[in-house]
XYZ file of C-alpha atoms in Angstrom:
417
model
C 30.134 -24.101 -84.931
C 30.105 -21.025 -82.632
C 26.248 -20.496 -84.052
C 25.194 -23.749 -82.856
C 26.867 -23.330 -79.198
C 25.160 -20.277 -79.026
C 21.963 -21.245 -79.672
C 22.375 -24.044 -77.369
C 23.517 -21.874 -74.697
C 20.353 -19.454 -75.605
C 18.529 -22.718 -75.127
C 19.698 -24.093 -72.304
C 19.067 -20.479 -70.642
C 15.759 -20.335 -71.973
C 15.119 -24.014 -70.657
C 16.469 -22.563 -66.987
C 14.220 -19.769 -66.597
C 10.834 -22.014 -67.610
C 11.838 -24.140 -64.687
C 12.493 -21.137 -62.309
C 9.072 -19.584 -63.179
C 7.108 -23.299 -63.162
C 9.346 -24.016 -59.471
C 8.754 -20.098 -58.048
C 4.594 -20.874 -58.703
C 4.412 -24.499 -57.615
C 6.039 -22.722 -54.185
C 3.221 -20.079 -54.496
C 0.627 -22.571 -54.477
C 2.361 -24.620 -52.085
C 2.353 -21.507 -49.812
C -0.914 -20.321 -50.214
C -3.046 -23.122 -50.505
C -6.343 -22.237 -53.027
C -4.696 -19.543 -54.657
C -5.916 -18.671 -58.141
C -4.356 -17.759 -61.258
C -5.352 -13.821 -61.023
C -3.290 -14.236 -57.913
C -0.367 -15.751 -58.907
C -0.332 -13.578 -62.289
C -0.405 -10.369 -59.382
C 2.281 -12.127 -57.048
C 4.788 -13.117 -59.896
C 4.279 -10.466 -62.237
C 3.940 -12.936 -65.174
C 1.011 -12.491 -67.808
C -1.847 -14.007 -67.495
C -1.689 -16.196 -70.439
C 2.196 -17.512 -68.884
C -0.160 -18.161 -65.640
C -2.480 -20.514 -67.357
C -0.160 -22.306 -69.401
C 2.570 -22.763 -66.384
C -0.698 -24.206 -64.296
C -1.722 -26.489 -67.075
C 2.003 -27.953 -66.887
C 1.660 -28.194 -63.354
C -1.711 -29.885 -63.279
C -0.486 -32.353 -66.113
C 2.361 -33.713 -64.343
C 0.098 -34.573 -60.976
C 1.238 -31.970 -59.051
C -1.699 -28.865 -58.320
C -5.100 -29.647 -59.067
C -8.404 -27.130 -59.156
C -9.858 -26.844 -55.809
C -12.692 -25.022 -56.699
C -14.055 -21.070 -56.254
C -11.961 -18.599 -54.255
C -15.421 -17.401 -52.091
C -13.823 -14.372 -51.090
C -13.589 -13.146 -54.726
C -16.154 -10.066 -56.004
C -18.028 -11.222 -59.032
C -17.372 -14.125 -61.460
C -15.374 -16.193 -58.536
C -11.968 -17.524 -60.123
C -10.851 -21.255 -59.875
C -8.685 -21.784 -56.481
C -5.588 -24.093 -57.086
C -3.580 -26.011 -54.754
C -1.283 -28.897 -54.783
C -2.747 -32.238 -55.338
C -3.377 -33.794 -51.608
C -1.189 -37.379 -53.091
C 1.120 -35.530 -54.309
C 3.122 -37.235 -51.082
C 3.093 -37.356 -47.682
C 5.725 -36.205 -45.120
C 6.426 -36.587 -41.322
C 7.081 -33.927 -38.548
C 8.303 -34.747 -35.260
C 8.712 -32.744 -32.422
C 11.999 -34.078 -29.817
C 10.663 -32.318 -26.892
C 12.210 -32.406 -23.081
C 8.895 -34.472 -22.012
C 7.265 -35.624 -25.034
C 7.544 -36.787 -28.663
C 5.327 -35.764 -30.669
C 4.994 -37.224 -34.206
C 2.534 -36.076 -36.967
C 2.038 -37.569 -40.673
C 0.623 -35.017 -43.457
C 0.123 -35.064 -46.959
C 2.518 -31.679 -48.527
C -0.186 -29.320 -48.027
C -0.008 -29.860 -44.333
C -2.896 -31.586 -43.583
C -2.802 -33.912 -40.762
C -3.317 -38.088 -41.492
C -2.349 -39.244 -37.900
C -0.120 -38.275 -34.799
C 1.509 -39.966 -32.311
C 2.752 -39.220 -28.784
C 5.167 -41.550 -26.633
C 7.491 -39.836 -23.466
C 10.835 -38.869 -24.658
C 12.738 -40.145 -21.358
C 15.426 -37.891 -21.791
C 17.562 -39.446 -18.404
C 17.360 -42.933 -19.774
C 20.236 -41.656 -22.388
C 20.657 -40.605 -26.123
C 20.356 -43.563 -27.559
C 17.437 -44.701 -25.803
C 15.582 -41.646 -26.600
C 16.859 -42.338 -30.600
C 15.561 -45.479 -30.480
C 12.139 -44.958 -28.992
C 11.757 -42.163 -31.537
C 12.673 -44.111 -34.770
C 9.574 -46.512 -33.083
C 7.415 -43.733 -33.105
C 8.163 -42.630 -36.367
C 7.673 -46.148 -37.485
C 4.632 -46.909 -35.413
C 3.007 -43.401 -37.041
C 4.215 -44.390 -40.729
C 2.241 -47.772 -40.318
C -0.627 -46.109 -38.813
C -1.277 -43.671 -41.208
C -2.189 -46.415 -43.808
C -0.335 -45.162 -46.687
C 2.033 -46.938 -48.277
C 5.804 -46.632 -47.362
C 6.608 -45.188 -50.809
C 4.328 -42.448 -50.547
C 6.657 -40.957 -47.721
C 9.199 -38.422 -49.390
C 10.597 -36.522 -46.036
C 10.916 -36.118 -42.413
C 11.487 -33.020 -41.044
C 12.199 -33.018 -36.911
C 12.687 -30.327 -34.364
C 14.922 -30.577 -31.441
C 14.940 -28.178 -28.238
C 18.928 -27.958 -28.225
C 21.209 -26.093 -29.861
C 20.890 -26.973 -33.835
C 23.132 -26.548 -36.531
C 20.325 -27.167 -39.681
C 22.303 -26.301 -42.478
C 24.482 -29.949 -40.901
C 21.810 -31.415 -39.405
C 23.552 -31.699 -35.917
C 22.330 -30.786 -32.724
C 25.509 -28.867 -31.383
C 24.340 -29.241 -27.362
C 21.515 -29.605 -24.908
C 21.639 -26.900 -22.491
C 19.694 -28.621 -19.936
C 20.844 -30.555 -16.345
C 22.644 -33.824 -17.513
C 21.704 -33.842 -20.838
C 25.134 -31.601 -21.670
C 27.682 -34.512 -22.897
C 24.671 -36.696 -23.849
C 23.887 -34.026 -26.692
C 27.073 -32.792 -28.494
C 27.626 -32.867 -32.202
C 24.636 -35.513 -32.503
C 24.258 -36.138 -36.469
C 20.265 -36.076 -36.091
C 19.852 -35.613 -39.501
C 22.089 -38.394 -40.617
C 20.335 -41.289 -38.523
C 17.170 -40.365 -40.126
C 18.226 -40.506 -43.187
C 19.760 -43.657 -42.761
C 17.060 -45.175 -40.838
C 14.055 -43.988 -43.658
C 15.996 -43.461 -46.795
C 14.319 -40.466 -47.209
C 15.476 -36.819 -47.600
C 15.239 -35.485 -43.933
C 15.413 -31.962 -41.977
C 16.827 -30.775 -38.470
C 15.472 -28.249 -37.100
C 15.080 -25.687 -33.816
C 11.596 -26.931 -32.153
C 10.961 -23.248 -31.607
C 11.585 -22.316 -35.159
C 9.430 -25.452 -36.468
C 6.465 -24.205 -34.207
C 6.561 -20.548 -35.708
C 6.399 -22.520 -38.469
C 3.366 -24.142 -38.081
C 1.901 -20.687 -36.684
C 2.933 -19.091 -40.242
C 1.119 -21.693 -42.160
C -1.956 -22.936 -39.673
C -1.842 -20.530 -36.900
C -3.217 -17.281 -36.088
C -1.182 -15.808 -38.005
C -1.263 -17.892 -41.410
C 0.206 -15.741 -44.385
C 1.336 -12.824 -42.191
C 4.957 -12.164 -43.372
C 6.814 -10.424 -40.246
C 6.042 -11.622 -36.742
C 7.773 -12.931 -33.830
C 7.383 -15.786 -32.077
C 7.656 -16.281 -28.239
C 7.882 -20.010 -26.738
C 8.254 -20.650 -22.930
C 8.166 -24.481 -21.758
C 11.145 -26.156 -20.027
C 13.310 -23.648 -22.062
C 12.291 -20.605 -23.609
C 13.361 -19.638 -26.972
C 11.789 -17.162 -30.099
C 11.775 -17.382 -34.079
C 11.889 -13.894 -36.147
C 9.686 -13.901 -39.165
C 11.037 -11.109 -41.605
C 9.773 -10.111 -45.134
C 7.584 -14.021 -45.135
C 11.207 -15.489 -44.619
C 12.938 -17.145 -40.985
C 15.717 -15.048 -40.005
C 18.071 -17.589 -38.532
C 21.125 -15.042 -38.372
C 24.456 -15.108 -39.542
C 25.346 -18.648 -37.730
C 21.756 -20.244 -37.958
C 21.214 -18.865 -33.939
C 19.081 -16.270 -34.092
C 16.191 -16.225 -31.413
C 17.753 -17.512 -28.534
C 15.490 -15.201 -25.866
C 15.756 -17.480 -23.351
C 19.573 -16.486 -22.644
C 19.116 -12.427 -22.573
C 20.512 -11.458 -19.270
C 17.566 -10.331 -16.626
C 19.534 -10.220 -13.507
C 23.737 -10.219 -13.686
C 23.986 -11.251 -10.280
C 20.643 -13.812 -10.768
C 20.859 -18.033 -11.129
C 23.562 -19.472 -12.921
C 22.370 -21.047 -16.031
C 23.501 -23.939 -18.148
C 24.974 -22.062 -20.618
C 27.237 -20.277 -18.055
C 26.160 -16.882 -17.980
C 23.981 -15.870 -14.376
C 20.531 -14.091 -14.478
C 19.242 -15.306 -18.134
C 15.382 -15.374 -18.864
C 15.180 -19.189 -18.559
C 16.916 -19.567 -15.092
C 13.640 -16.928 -14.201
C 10.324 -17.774 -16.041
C 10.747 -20.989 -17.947
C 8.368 -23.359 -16.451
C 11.085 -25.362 -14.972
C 12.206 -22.577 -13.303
C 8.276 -21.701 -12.195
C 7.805 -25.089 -10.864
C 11.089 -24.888 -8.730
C 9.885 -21.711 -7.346
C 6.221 -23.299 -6.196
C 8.073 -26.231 -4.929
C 11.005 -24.485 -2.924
C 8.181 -22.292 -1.490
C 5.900 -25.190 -0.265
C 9.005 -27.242 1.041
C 9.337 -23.837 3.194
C 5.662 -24.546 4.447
C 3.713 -21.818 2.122
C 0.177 -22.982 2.010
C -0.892 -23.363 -1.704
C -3.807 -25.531 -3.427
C -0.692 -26.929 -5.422
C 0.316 -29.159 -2.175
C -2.851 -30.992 -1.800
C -3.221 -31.439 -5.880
C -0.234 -33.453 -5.592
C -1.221 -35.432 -2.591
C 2.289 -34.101 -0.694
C 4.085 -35.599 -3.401
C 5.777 -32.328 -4.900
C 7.361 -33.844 -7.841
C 4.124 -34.089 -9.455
C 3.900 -30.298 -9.484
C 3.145 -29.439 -13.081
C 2.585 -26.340 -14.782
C -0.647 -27.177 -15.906
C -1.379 -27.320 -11.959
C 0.008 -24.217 -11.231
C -2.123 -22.456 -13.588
C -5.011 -24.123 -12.819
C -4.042 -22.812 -9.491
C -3.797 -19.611 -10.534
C -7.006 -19.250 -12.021
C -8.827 -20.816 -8.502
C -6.693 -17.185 -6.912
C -4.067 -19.709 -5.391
C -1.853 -16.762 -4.337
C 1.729 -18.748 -4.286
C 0.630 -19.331 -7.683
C -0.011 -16.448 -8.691
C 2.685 -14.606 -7.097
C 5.109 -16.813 -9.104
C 3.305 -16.815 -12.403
C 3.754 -13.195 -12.171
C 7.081 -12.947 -11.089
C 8.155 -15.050 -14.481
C 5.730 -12.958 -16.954
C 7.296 -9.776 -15.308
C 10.602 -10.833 -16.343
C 9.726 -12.271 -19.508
C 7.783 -8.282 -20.311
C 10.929 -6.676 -19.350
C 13.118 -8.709 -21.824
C 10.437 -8.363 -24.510
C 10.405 -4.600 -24.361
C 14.322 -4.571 -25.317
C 13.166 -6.960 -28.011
C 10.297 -4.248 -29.370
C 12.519 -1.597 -29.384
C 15.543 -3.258 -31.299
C 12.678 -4.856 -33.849
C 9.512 -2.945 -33.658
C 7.395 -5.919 -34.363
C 3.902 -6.058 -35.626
C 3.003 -8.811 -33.936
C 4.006 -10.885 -31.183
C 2.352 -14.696 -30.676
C 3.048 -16.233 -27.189
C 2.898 -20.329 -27.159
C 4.302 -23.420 -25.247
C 3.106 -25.292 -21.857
C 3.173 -21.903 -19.528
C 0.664 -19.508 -22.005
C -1.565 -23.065 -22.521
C -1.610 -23.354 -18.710
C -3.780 -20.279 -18.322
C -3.816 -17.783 -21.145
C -5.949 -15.481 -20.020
C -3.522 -14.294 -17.116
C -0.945 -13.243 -19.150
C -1.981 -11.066 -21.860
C -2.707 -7.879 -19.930
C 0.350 -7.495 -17.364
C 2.572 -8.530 -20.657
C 0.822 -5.794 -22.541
C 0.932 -3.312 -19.300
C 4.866 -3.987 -19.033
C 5.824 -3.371 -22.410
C 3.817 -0.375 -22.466
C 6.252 1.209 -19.513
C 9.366 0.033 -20.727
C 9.258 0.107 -24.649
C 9.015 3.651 -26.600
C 5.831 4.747 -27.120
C 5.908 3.846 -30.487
C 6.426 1.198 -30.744
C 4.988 -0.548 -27.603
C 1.572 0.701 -28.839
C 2.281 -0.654 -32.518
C 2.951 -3.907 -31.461
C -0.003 -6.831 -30.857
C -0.039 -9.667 -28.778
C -1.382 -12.803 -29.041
C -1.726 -16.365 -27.894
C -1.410 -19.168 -29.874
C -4.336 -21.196 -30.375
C -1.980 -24.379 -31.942
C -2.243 -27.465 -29.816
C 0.744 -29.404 -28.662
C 1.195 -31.016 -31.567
C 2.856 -27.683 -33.426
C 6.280 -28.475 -33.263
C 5.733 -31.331 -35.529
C 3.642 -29.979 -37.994
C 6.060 -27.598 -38.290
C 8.741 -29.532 -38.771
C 6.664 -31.280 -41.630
C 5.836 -28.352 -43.186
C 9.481 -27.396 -43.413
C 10.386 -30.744 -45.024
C 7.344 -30.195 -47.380
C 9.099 -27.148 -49.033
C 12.118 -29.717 -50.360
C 10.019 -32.471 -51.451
C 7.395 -29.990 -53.268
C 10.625 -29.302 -54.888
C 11.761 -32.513 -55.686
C 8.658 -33.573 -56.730
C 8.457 -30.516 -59.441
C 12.162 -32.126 -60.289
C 10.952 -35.689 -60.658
C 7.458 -34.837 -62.950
């Protein structure tokens, strides 16, 4: 009797440690898409013959398929895998202050349809909810694939987030305070879509999509550096997101610049986002032409200064508007001085810059950024680190948020086979 318990128990173990080794390569392909076997036998450490007869699983049960040569291979060129583009398809969406932005993919993460409506964010939580559900809706039907092919939605949201719950915990923006607390995000999805879904930091879902289809696809440690209404960063650390002890890691926007500077909506005066987010930009350029300060910006708007936008401002810029410039400056001084701190504590590799202000006019930031760091940071370090712009469109947030639900269905899938 105790014979047969141990060999089931010897059996069930065995049985465990096929699927870890079949679910850790399906990942690997998943992760890097046209991987080969010789790669995956180097990555995993498994033989080459366990390789080729965990891949032959995985390509009988509809999940990776051969996508042809790896071109960047020396001689005989080995077979590239990758997962099978119907394996299922997933939605991102992207909550933003201004915008939502929603994107449908297949699991590998490439892009089937998007769709863009204004958030509204004054006309109330639920509102907002409900035109997003539309949108998710409207993109679902648009795409042209069937409902059932849709196995998760993953969404980022600019507030506060608690993933591991799904909840956004608060909205640190004017009026949007009580609107925002303890929100189950996560739960109305699911409800609404009957899918598995994902809640996410929109910061941390666009490093995301920088990972996997940005500049820096496959690099393992970077940081990433977002500045639109807010301002906020994502830590990339051994190919994994370092989210902290409490899931709240990367909040840059809330180092303290000045002590005695604007009081923010968190509560603390002088933090990075009262300074050079590009609410806090377009305030400046507003306040100044209010105050008569002759600018390009004023006639742009036709003397109607709530249509001040940072997209104007840096087109501004780049015309050598000097209000423009001036302030433009001003916020990428502060933002250098907080990012030196930040290379010293981390000594980074990289650094990509992204969001509405380093779209608005890219090529004006790169150099005083670089020039800033260079006094303030040890030497070491400062000339260690890169910097870079993003080259992502808009539409980031949402892919990343898809490729983060991706990860659980792949999983599921693997489960369900």
């Amino acid at each position: 009797m105790a014979t047969r318990s141990r060999r089931g128990s010897q059996a069930r173990s065995t049985e465990l440690r096929s699927f870890k080794r079949e679910l850790n390569v399906l990942r690997l392909i998943h992760s890097k898409c046209n991987i080969s076997r010789i790669e995956l036998s180097k990555e995993t450490g498994l033989s080459a013959a366990s390789i080729t007869a965990i891949v032959q699983n995985l390509i009988d049960k509809g999940l990776v398929s051969e996508t042809g040569h790896n071109t960047s291979a020396l001689g005989r060129k080995p077979v590239s895998l990758s997962l099978r583009d119907d394996a299922g398809f997933v939605v991102g969406v992207d909550l933003g202050s201004f915008y939502t932005r929603v994107v449908v993919t297949d699991v590998r993460g490439t892009l089937v349809c998007k769709e863009e409506s204004k958030t509204g964010m004054p006309d109330g939580r639920d509102l907002v909810i409900s035109r997003t559900l539309q949108t998710i809706h409207r993109a679902i039907h648009d795409s042209g694939k069937p409902r059932s092919a849709f196995r998760g939605i993953g969404m980022g949201h600019s507030g506060v987030i608690d993933a591991s719950k799904g909840l956004v915990l608060s909205f640190p923006r004017p009026g949007q305070m009580a609107e925002w607390k303890n929100v189950p995000l996560r739960d109305i999805l699911e409800r609404e879509f009957g899918v598995p879904c994902l809640l996410e930091d929109s910061v941390r879902a666009i490093a995301t999509a920088e990972k996997h289809f940005g500049l820096e696809a496959g690099l393992a440690d970077f940081i990433y550096v977002d500045v639109g209404m807010g301002i906020g960063a994502a830590i990339f650390l051994d190919g994994k997101l370092y989210r902290g002890s409490g899931g709240s890691a990367g909040e840059f926007g809330h180092m303290t610049v000045d002590e005695h500077g604007p009081l923010c909506c968190c509560g603390n005066n002088g933090c990075l986002e009262t300074l050079a987010s590009c609410g806090a930009i377009i305030q400046s350029v507003r306040s100044a032409i209010e105050k008569g300060v002759d600018s390009k910006v004023r006639e742009w708007a036709q003397g109607d200064l709530s249509r001040i936008s940072i997209e104007m401002i840096g087109q501004a810029a780049r015309q050598n508007d000097s209000l423009s410039f001036r302030v433009l400056h001003d916020a990428v001084s502060h933002i250098a001085v907080a990012l030196a701190d930040v290379v010293n504590l981390l000594n980074p590799h990289i650094l990509v810059f992204g969001g509405a202000l380093f779209r608005s006019a890219p090529e004006l930031f790169l150099e005083p950024l670089q020039r800033t760091i260079k006094q303030r940071a040890l030497e070491k370090s400062a000339n260690e680190v890169q910097l870079k712009i993003s080259t992502l469109g808009s539409e980031a947030g949402a892919l990343g948020a898809g490729r983060l639900i991706s990860e659980i269905v792949v999983e599921r899938l693997y489960q369900e086979a």
